[in-house]
Amino acid sequence: MSKRRGHCLCGQVSFEYEGPENWCGHCHCESCRRNTSSAFTSFLGVPRTAASFTGRKPSVYVSSPGVRRSFCGNCGTPIAYETDQYPDEIHFYAASLEDPANFRPDFHVHFAECVSWADINDGLPRYDHSGDAES
């Protein structure tokens, strides 16, 4: 399988991973919405051992205990999400992929926090919280 790559708006922070994603989905939690200033954001989770940062090292913001959000210190683009809850995984923002057209989400998480004006009719499973998708 070939490597997939992504980068921030200015191109200084970049990443790559090889192999299949563990999962692909949309998150509607308030924290992710505020981090991206969007109605929801889309992630792909990959094994930490399959991923690496290949450009400038990203800046990190600890948004809550055990949660780290990586971003470009130059242009501000969100790049990755890491949590102590999933220590063997890193979650990349799908929109930062070089070819985001190949991203195919499988579900919505934290749908209980979905903003009322987001009209989502994609037929994907909706989970009120993140843990629901694991069962």
Coordinates of C-alpha atoms in Angstrom, one line a residue:
M1 CA 0.0 0.0 0.0
S2 CA 1.3 3.5 -0.8
K3 CA 1.8 6.2 1.7
R4 CA -0.8 8.9 2.2
R5 CA 0.3 12.4 2.9
G6 CA -1.1 15.6 4.2
H7 CA 0.0 19.1 5.2
C8 CA -1.1 22.4 6.6
L9 CA -2.1 25.5 4.6
C10 CA 1.4 26.9 4.3
G11 CA 3.0 23.5 3.8
Q12 CA 5.5 23.7 6.7
V13 CA 3.9 21.0 8.8
S14 CA 3.3 17.7 6.9
F15 CA 2.7 14.1 7.8
E16 CA 2.4 10.7 6.2
Y17 CA 1.2 7.3 7.1
E18 CA 1.2 3.9 5.5
G19 CA -1.4 1.2 5.6
P20 CA -5.1 1.2 6.2
E21 CA -6.9 3.6 8.5
N22 CA -8.3 2.1 11.7
W23 CA -11.5 4.2 11.1
C24 CA -12.8 7.3 9.4
G25 CA -15.5 9.5 10.7
H26 CA -17.1 12.9 11.5
C27 CA -17.0 14.4 15.0
H28 CA -19.6 16.9 16.2
C29 CA -18.3 17.5 19.8
E30 CA -18.1 21.2 20.9
S31 CA -14.3 21.0 21.4
C32 CA -13.7 19.9 17.8
R33 CA -16.2 22.4 16.4
R34 CA -14.4 25.2 18.3
N35 CA -11.0 24.0 17.3
T36 CA -11.9 24.1 13.6
S37 CA -14.6 26.8 13.6
S38 CA -16.8 24.5 11.7
A39 CA -20.1 22.6 12.2
F40 CA -18.2 19.3 12.5
T41 CA -14.8 17.9 11.6
S42 CA -13.7 14.8 9.9
F43 CA -10.9 12.5 11.1
L44 CA -9.1 9.3 10.2
G45 CA -7.4 7.3 12.9
V46 CA -4.2 5.4 12.1
P47 CA -1.8 3.4 14.2
R48 CA 0.8 5.7 15.7
T49 CA 3.6 3.4 14.5
A50 CA 2.4 3.9 10.9
A51 CA 2.5 7.7 11.0
S52 CA 5.1 10.4 11.2
F53 CA 5.5 14.1 10.8
T54 CA 7.7 14.8 7.8
G55 CA 8.0 18.6 7.9
R56 CA 8.3 21.2 10.6
K57 CA 7.3 19.8 14.0
P58 CA 3.7 20.9 14.8
S59 CA 2.8 23.1 17.8
V60 CA 0.7 21.4 20.4
Y61 CA -2.2 22.7 22.4
V62 CA -3.4 20.7 25.4
S63 CA -7.2 21.3 25.1
S64 CA -8.2 19.2 28.1
P65 CA -6.5 16.7 30.4
G66 CA -5.0 13.9 28.3
V67 CA -5.9 15.6 25.0
R68 CA -3.3 17.1 22.6
R69 CA -4.2 19.0 19.4
S70 CA -1.4 19.5 16.9
F71 CA -1.4 22.5 14.6
C72 CA 0.9 24.6 12.4
G73 CA 2.5 27.3 14.5
N74 CA 2.9 29.4 11.3
C75 CA -0.6 29.3 9.6
G76 CA -2.7 27.8 12.4
T77 CA -4.0 24.8 10.5
P78 CA -5.2 22.0 12.8
I79 CA -3.3 18.8 11.9
A80 CA -3.9 16.0 14.4
Y81 CA -5.6 15.0 17.6
E82 CA -4.1 12.7 20.2
T83 CA -5.6 11.4 23.5
D84 CA -4.4 9.2 26.3
Q85 CA -7.6 7.3 25.8
Y86 CA -6.2 5.9 22.6
P87 CA -2.4 5.8 23.2
D88 CA -1.6 3.7 20.1
E89 CA -3.5 5.9 17.6
I90 CA -3.2 9.4 16.1
H91 CA -6.1 11.1 14.4
F92 CA -5.5 13.3 11.4
Y93 CA -7.9 15.9 10.1
A94 CA -9.1 14.5 6.8
A95 CA -9.2 17.9 5.1
S96 CA -5.5 18.2 5.5
L97 CA -4.8 15.1 3.3
E98 CA -3.1 15.9 0.0
D99 CA -6.0 14.0 -1.7
P100 CA -9.0 14.4 0.6
A101 CA -11.3 13.2 -2.2
N102 CA -10.4 9.6 -1.3
F103 CA -11.6 10.0 2.3
R104 CA -14.7 7.9 3.0
P105 CA -16.3 8.4 6.5
D106 CA -18.1 5.5 8.1
F107 CA -20.0 7.2 10.9
H108 CA -20.7 10.3 13.0
V109 CA -19.7 10.6 16.7
H110 CA -20.8 13.0 19.4
F111 CA -24.0 13.5 17.3
A112 CA -25.8 14.5 20.5
E113 CA -23.8 17.8 20.2
C114 CA -24.6 18.4 16.5
V115 CA -25.5 22.0 15.7
S116 CA -29.1 22.3 14.8
W117 CA -28.4 24.1 11.5
A118 CA -26.3 21.3 10.0
D119 CA -28.6 19.4 7.7
I120 CA -26.9 16.0 7.5
N121 CA -28.6 13.3 5.4
D122 CA -25.7 11.0 4.4
G123 CA -27.2 7.8 5.8
L124 CA -24.2 7.1 8.0
P125 CA -24.6 5.7 11.5
R126 CA -24.9 8.3 14.2
Y127 CA -23.5 7.8 17.7
D128 CA -24.4 10.2 20.6
H129 CA -20.9 9.8 22.1
S130 CA -17.6 8.5 20.9
G131 CA -17.7 5.3 22.9
D132 CA -20.9 4.3 21.2
A133 CA -19.0 3.7 17.9
E134 CA -16.7 1.2 19.5
S135 CA -19.5 -1.2 20.5

